[in-house]
Short mmCIF file of C-alpha atoms and ligand atoms in Angstrom, two decimals:
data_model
loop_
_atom_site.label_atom_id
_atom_site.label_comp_id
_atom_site.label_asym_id
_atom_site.label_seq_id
_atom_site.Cartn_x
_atom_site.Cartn_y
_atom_site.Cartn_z
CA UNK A 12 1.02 -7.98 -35.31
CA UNK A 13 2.59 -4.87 -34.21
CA UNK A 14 4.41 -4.19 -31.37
CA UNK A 15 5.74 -0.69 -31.94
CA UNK A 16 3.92 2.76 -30.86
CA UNK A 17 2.53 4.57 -33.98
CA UNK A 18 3.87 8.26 -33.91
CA UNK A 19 0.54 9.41 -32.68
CA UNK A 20 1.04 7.45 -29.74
CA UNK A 21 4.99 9.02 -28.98
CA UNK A 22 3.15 11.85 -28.72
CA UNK A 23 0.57 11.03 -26.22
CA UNK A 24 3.77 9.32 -24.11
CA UNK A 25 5.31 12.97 -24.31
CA UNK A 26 2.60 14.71 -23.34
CA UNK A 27 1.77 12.65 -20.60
CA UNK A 28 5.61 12.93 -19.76
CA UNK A 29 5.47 16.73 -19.84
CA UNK A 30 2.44 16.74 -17.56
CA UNK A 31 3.69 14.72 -14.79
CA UNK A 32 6.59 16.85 -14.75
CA UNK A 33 5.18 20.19 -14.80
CA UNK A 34 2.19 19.67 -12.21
CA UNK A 35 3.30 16.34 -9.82
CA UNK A 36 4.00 18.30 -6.68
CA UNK A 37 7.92 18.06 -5.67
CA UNK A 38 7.20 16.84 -2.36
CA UNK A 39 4.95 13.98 -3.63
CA UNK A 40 7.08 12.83 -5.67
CA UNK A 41 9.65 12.71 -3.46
CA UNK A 42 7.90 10.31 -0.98
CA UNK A 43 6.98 8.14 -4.35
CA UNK A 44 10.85 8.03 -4.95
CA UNK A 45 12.01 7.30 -1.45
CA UNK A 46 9.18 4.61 -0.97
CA UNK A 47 7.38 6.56 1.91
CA UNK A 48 3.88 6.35 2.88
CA UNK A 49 2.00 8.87 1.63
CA UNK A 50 -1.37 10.47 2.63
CA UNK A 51 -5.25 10.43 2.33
CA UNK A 52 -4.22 14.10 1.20
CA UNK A 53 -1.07 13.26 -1.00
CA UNK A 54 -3.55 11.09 -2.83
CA UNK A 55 -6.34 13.70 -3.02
CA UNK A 56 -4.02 16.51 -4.35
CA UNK A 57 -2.45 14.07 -7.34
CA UNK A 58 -5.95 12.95 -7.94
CA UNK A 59 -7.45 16.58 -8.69
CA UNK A 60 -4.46 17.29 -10.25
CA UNK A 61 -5.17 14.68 -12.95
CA UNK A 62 -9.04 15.36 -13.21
CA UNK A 63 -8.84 18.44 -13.39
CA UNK A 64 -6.83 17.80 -16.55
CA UNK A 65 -9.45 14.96 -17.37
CA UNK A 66 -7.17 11.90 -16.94
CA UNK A 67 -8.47 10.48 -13.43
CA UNK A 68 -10.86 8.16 -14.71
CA UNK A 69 -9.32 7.08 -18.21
CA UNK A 70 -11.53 3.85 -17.95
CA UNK A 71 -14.85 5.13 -17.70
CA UNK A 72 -17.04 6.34 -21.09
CA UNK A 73 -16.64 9.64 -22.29
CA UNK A 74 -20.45 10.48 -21.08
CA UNK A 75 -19.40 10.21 -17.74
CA UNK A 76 -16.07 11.91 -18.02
CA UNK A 77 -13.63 9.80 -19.41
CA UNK A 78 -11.02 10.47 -21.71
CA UNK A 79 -11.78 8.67 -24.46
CA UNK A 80 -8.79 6.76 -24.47
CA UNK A 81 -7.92 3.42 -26.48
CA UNK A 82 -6.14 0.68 -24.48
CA UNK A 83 -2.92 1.77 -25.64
CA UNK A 84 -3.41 5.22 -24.60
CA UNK A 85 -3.98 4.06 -20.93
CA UNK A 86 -0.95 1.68 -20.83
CA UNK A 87 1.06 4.41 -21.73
CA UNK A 88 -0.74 6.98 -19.05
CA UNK A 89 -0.23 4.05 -16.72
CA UNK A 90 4.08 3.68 -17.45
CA UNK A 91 4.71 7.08 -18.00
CA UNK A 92 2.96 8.43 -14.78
CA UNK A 93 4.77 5.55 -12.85
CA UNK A 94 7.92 6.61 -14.59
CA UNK A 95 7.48 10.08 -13.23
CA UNK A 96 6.77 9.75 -9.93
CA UNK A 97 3.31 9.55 -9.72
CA UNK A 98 1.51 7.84 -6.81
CA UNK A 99 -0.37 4.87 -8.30
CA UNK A 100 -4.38 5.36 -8.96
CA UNK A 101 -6.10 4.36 -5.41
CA UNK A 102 -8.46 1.58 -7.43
CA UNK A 103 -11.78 1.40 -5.19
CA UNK A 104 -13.85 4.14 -6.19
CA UNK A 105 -12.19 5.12 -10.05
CA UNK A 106 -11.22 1.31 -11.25
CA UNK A 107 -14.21 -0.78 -9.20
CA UNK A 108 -17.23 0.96 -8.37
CA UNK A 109 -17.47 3.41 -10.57
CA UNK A 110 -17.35 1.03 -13.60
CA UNK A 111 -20.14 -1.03 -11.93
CA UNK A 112 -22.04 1.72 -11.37
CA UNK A 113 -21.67 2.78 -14.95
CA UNK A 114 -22.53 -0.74 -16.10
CA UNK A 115 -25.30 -1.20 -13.52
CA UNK A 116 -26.58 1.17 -11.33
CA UNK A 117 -29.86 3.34 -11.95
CA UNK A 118 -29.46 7.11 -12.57
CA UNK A 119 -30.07 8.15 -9.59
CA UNK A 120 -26.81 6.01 -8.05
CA UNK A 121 -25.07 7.15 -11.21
CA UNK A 122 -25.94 10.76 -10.58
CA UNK A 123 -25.04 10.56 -6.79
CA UNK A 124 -21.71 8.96 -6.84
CA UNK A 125 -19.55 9.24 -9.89
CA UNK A 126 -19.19 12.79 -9.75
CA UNK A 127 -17.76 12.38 -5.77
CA UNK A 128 -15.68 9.86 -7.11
CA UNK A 129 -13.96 11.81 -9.80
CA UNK A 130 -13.80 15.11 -7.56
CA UNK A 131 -12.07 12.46 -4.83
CA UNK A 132 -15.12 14.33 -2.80
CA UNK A 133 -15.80 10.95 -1.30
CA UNK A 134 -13.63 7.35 -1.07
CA UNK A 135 -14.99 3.90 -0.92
CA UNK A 136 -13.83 0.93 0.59
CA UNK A 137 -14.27 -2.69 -1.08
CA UNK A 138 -16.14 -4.93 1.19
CA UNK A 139 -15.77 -8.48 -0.53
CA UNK A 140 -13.50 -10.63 1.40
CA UNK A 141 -14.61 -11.74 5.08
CA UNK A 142 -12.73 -14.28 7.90
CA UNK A 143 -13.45 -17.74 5.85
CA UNK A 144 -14.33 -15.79 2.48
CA UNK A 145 -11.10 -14.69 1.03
CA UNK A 146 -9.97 -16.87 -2.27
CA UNK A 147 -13.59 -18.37 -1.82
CA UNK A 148 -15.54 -14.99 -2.10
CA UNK A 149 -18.90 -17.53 -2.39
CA UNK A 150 -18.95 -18.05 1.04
CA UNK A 151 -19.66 -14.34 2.46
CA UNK A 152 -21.38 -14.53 5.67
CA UNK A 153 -22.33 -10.80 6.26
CA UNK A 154 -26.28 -10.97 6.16
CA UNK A 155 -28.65 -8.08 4.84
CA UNK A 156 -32.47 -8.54 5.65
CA UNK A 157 -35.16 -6.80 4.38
CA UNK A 158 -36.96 -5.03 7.06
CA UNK A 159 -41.03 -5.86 7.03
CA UNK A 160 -41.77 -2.40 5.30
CA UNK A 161 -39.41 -2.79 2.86
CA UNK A 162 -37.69 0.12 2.80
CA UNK A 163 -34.05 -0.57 4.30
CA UNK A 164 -31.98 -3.44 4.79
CA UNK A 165 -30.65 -4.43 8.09
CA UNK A 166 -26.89 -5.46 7.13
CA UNK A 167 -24.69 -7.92 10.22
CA UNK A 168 -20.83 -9.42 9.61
CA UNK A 169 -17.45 -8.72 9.57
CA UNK A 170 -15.59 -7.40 6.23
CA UNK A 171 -11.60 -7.75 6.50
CA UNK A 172 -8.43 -6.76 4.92
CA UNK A 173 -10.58 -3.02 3.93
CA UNK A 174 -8.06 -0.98 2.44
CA UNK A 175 -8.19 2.61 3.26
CA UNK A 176 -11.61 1.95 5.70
CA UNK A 177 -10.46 4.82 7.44
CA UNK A 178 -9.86 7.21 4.95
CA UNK A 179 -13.53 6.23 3.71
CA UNK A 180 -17.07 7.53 4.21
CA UNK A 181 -18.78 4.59 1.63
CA UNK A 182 -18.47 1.05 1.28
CA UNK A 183 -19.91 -1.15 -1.51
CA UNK A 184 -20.31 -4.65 0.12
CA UNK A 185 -21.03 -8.25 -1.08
CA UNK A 186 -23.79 -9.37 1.33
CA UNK A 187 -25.78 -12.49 1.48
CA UNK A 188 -29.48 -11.61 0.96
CA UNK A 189 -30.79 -15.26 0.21
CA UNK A 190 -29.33 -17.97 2.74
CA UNK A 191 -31.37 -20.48 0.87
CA UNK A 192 -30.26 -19.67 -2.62
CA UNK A 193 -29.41 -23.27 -3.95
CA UNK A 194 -25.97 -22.34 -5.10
CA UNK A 195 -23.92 -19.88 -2.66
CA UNK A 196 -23.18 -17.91 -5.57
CA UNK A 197 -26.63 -17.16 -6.04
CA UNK A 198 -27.85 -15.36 -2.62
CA UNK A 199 -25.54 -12.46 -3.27
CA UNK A 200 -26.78 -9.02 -3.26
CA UNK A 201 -24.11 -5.77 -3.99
CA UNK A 202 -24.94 -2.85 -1.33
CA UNK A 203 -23.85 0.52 -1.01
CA UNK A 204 -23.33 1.36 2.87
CA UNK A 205 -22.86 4.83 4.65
CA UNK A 206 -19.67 4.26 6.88
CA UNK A 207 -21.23 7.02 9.20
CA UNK A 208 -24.22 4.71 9.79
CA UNK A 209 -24.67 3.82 13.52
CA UNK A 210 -23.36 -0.10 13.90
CA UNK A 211 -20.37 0.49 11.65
CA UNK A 212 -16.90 -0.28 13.39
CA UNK A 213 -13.56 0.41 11.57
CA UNK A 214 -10.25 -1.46 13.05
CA UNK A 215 -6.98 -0.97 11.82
CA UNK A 216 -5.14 -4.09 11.00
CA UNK A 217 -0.98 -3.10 11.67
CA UNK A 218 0.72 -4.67 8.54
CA UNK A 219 4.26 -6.49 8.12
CA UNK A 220 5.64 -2.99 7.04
CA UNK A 221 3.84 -0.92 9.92
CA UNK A 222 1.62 0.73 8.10
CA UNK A 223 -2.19 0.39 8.79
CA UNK A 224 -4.04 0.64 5.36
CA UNK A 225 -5.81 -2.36 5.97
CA UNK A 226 -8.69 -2.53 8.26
CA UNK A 227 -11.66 -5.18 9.84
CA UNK A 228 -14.67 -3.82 9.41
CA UNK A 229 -17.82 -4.94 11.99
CA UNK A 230 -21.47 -3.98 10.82
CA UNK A 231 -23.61 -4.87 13.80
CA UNK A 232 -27.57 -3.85 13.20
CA UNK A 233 -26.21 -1.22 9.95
CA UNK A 234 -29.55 -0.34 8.69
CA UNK A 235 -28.83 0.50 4.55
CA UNK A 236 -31.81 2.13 2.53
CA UNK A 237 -33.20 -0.21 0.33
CA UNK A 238 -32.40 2.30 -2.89
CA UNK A 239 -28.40 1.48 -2.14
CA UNK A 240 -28.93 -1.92 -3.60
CA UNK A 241 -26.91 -1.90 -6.93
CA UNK A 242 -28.81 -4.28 -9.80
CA UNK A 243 -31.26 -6.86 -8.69
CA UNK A 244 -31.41 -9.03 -5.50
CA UNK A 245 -29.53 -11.65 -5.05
CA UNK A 246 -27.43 -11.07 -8.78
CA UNK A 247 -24.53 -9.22 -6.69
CA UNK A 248 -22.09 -12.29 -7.30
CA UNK A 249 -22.41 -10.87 -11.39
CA UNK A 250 -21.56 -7.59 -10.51
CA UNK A 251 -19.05 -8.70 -8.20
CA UNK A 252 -16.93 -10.73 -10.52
CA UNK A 253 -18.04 -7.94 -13.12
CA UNK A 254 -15.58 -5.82 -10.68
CA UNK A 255 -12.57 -7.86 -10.07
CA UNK A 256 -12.57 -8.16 -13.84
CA UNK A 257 -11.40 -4.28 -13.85
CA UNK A 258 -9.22 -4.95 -10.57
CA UNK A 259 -7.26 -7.34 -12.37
CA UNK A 260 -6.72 -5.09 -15.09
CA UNK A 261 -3.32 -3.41 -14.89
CA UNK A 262 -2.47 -5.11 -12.00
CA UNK A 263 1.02 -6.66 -13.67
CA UNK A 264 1.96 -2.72 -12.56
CA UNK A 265 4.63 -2.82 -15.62
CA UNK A 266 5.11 1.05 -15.20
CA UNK A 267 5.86 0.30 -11.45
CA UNK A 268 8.23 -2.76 -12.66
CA UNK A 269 10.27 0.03 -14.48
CA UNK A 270 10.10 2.42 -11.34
CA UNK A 271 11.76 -0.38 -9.13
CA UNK A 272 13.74 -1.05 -11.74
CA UNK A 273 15.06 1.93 -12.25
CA UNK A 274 15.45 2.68 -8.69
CA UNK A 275 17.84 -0.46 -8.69
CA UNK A 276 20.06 0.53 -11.25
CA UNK A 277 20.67 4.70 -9.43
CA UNK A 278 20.97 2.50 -6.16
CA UNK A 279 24.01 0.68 -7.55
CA UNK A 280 25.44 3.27 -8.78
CA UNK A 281 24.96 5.27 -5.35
CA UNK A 282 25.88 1.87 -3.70
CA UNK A 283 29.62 1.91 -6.35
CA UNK A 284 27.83 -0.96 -7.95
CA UNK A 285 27.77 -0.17 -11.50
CA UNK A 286 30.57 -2.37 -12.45
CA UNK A 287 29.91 -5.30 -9.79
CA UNK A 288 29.32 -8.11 -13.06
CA UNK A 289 26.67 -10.28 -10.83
CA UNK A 290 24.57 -7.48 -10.41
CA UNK A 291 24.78 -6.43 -13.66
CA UNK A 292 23.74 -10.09 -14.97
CA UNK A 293 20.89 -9.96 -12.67
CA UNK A 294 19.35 -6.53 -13.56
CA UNK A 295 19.75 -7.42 -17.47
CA UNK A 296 17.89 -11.00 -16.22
CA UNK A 297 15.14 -8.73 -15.28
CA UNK A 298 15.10 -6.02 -17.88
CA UNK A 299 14.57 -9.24 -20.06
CA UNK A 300 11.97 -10.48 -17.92
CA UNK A 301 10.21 -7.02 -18.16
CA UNK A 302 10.77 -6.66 -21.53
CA UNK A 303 8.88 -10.05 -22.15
CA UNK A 304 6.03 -9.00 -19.91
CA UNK A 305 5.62 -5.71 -21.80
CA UNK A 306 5.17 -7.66 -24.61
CA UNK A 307 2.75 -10.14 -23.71
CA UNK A 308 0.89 -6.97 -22.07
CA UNK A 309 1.26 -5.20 -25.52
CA UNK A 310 0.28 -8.50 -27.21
CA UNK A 311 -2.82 -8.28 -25.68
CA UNK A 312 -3.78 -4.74 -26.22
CA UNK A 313 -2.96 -4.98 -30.19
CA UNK A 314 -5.89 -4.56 -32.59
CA UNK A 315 -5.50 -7.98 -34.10
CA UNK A 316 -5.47 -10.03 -30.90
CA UNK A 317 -8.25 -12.30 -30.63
CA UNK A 318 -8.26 -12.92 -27.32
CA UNK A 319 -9.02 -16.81 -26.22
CA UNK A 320 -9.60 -16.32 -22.66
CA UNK A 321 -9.63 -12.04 -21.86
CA UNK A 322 -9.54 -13.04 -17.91
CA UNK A 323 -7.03 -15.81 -17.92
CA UNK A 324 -4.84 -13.10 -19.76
CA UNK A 325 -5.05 -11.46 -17.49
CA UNK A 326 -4.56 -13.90 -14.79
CA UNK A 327 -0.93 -14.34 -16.73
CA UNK A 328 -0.53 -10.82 -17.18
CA UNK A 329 -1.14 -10.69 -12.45
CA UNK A 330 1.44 -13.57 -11.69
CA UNK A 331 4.07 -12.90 -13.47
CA UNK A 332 4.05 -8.91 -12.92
CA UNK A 333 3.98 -9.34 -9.21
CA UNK A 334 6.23 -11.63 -9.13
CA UNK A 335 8.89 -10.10 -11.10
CA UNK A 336 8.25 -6.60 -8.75
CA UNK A 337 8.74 -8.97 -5.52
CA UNK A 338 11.43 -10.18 -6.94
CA UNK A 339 12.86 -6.84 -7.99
CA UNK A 340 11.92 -5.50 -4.51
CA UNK A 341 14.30 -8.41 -3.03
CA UNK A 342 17.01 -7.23 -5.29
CA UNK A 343 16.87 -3.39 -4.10
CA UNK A 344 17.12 -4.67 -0.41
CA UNK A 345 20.39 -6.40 -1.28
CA UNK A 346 21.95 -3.74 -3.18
CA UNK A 347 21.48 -2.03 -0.23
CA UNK A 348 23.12 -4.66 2.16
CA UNK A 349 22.66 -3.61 6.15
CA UNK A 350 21.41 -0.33 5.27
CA UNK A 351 18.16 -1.71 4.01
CA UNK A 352 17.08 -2.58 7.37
CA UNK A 353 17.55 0.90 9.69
CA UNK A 354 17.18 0.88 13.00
CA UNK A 355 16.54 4.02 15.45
CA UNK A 356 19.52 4.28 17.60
CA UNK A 357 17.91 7.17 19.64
CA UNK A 358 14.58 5.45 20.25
CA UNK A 359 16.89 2.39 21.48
CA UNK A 360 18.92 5.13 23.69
CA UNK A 361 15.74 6.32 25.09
CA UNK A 362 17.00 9.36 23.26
CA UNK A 363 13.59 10.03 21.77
CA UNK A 364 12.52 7.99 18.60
CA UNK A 365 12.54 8.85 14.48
CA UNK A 366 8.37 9.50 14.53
CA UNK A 367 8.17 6.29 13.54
CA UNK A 368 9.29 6.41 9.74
CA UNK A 369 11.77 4.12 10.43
CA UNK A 370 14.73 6.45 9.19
CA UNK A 371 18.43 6.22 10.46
CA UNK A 372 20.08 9.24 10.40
CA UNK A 373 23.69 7.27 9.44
CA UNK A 374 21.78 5.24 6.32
CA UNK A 375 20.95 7.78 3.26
CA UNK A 376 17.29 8.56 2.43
CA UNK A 377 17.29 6.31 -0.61
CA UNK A 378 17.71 2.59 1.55
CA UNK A 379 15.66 3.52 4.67
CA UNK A 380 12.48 2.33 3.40
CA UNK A 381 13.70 -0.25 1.78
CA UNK A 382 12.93 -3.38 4.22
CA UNK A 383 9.60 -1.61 4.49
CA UNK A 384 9.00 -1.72 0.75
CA UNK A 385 9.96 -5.14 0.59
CA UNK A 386 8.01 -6.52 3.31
CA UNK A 387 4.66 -4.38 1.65
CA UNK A 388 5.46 -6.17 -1.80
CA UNK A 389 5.00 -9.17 -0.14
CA UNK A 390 0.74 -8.55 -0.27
CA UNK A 391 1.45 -8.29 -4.41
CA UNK A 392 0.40 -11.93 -5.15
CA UNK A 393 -2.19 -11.70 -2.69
CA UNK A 394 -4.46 -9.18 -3.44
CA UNK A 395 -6.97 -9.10 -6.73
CA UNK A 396 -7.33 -13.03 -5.98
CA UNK A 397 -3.90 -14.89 -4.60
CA UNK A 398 -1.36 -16.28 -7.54
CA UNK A 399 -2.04 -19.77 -6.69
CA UNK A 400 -6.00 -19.40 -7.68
CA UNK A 401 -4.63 -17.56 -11.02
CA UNK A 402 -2.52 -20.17 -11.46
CA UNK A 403 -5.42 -22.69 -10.87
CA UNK A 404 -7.45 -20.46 -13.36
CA UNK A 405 -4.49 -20.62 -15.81
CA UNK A 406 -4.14 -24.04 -16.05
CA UNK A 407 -8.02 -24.88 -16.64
CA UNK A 408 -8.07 -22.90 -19.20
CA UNK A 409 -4.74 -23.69 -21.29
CA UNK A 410 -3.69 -27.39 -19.51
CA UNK A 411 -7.09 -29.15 -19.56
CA UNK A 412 -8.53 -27.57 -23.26
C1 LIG B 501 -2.87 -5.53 0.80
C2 LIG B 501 -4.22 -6.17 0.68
C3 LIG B 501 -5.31 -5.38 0.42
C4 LIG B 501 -6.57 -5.94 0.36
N1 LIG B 501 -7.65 -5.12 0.17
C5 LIG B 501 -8.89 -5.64 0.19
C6 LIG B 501 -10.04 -4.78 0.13
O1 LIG B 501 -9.94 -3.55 0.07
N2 LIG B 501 -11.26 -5.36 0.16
C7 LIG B 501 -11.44 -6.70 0.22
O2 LIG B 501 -12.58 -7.14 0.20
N3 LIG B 501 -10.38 -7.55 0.30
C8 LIG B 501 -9.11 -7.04 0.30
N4 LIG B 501 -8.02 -7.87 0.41
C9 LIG B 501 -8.25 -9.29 0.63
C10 LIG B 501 -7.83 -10.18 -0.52
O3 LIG B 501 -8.74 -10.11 -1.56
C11 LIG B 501 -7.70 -11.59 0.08
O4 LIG B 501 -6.61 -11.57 0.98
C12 LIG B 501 -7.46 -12.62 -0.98
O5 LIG B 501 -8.59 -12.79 -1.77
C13 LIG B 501 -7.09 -13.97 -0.35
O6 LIG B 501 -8.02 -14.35 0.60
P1 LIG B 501 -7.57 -14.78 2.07
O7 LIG B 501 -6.69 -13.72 2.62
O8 LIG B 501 -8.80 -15.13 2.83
O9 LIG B 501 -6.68 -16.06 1.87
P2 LIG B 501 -7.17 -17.54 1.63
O10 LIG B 501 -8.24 -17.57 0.60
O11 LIG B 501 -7.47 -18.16 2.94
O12 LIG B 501 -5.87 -18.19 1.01
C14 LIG B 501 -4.70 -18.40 1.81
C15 LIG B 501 -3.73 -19.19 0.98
O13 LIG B 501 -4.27 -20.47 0.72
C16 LIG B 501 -3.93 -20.89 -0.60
N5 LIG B 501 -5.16 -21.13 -1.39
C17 LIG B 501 -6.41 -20.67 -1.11
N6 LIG B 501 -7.29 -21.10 -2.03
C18 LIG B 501 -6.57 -21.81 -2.93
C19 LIG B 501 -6.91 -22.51 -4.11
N7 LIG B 501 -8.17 -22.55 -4.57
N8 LIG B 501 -5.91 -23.13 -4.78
C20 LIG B 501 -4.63 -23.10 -4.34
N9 LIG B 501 -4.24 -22.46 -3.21
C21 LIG B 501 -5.22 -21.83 -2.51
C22 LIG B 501 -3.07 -19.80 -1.20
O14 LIG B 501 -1.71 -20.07 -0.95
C23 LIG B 501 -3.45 -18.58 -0.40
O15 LIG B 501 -2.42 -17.63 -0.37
C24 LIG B 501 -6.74 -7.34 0.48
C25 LIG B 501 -5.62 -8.15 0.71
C26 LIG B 501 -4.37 -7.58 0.82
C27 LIG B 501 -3.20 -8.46 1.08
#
């Protein structure tokens, strides 16, 4: 097995290198490094930056404007843009629908959507999980009905935890179109939905961190044209799972391991750290950790891997990536001791506040965000399906076998 890059593959790493940073805009990158929020049109700039180039969709078939890339290709893409400052690929419309619709959809779909997607023209929002249908997707409530002339559906429920619903004008929903189906897997259908459409109700949900990328969606009376329905009736639990198959994928986030990871070690430094011996056992601890990740991940991707269980690999590949970022995210706050968690004298003064962005003018720039960034790494093992189902997943495969 090998577990080196060929030449032809430094190369590619360079040349992604050289890219990122000759066209990442400064102030972009900036936010990336301070671990701001960034914006619907941070996103959008980076995005046409990197399709314009022809690197936005590096999992989708050439045909439909991929790259062409092998899997080794894209891990590298994924490190070195991490590595540079890059925000991370938004996954919804490039890493989920878009391969369904590649996969599934009929010509028409194909010819409607995927071009949006790539020109960031239009964002979708993933409407799977629901109050009650979270870790058990199954049990989706939100009902579509055929109405008597057959020409649209009639779609009623509540979607939650929508990233980005506000930022989007399309959603692609799980929706129950059989209530009798004898297994609840079975009454699925996959639906395309106008987020303009009269019924639809976007709330923002305010997360741990303060941010408010997460939304509940109602759909009360939403009436969906009968041609948005992706595959065949009541199959949308395939194409579903078909989906989170691609979410999963890259989610260990190993370039953004090495981001954190490198933010700890200029922190210390900042911090007159460098020679504390504790902290230097620790980072090595997870430079180690990382290091065995990367290999596992590299494992994986290498041409002579037979792969037992693909999706269990990548259950592994899930747990123990976010959990070694949380746990680097926990280390960053205490390198930064009390300035990790700002506060706004002025706004306490009635002085007038900081906007918001939680900055204190006495901590530097680097540690503001800090508590922030911890408290948002906290939804790592949650999202893509929660580490105690992968674990679950893990174990049936390896334990019981
Ligand atoms: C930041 C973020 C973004 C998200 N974005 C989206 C989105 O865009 N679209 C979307 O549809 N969804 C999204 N989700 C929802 C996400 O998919 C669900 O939160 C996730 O599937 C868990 O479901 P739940 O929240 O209902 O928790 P539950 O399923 O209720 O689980 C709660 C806890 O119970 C335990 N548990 C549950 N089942 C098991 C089990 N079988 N074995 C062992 N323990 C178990 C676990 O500890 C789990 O953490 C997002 C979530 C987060 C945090």
């Amino acid at each position: 097995m090998r577990l080196t890059f060929s030449p032809a593959e430094e190369a590619f790493r360079q040349e992604v290198r050289a890219f990122v940073k000759e066209h990442l805009p400064a102030g972009i990158k900036r936010k990336v490094e301070l671990g701001l929020r960034l914006e619907h049109a941070d996103y959008v700039t980076w995005f046409r930056i990197l399709e314009a180039r022809g690197w936005l969709t590096p999992g989708w078939p050439v045909e439909h404007g991929g790259p062409g890339w092998t899997h080794v290709q894209r891990y590298l893409f994924d490190e070195e843009t991490m590595l540079g400052g890059a925000p991370r690929i938004i996954a919804s419309g490039i890493q989920m629908l878009g391969p369904v619709l590649i996969a599934f959809g009929t010509p028409e779909q194909k010819a409607r959507y995927l071009p949006d997607i790539r020109q960031s023209n239009t964002w979708w929002a993933q409407g799977f999980s629901e109050p009650g249908a979270g870790s058990d997707l199954a049990a989706v409530r939100t009902t579509a009905v055929l109405e008597p002339d057959g020409k649209h559906f009639v779609v009623n429920g509540h979607k939650v935890w929508t990233s980005y619903a506000h930022w989007c004008s399309m959603m692609f929903a799980l929706v129950r179109t059989d209530p009798d189906a004898a297994k609840p897997q079975e009454g699925i259908s996959f639906l395309l939905i106008d987020m303009k459409s009269p019924g639809v109700d976007v709330r923002p949900i305010r997360m741990l961190e303060g941010g408010t990328d997460l939304n509940e969606c109602y759909l009360d009376n939403v009436r969906v044209p009968v041609g948005n329905l992706v595959g065949e009736l009541h199959k949308g639990w395939s194409y579903g799972k078909y989906l989170l198959g691609h979410e999963r994928t890259g989610i260990a986030g190993i370039g953004s391991c090495k981001q954190q990871l490198e933010r700890a070690r200029t922190l210390a430094v900042q911090q007159g750290l460098e020679h504390d011996a504790v902290l230097q056992a620790r980072l090595a601890q997870f430079e180690i950790e990382l290091l065995a990740l990367e290999f596992t991940a590299l494992r994986l991707l290498s041409p002579n891997q037979q792969s037992r269980v693909p999706a269990v690999e990548a259950s592994m590949l899930k747990v123990r990536g976010t959990e070694l970022r949380q746990a680097i995210y926990e280390l960053l706050v205490e390198i930064a001791g009390p300035h990790a968690v700002p506060f706004d004298e002025g706004a306490l003064l009635g002085e007038g506040g900081d906007g918001g962005d939680g900055a204190d003018a006495a901590s530097p720039p680097e540690l503001a965000a800090l508590a922030a960034n911890y408290l948002d790494a906290r939804k790592l093992s949650i999202y893509g399906g929660v580490n105690e189902v992968q674990r679950n997943l893990i174990s049936k495969a390896f334990l019981s076998a």
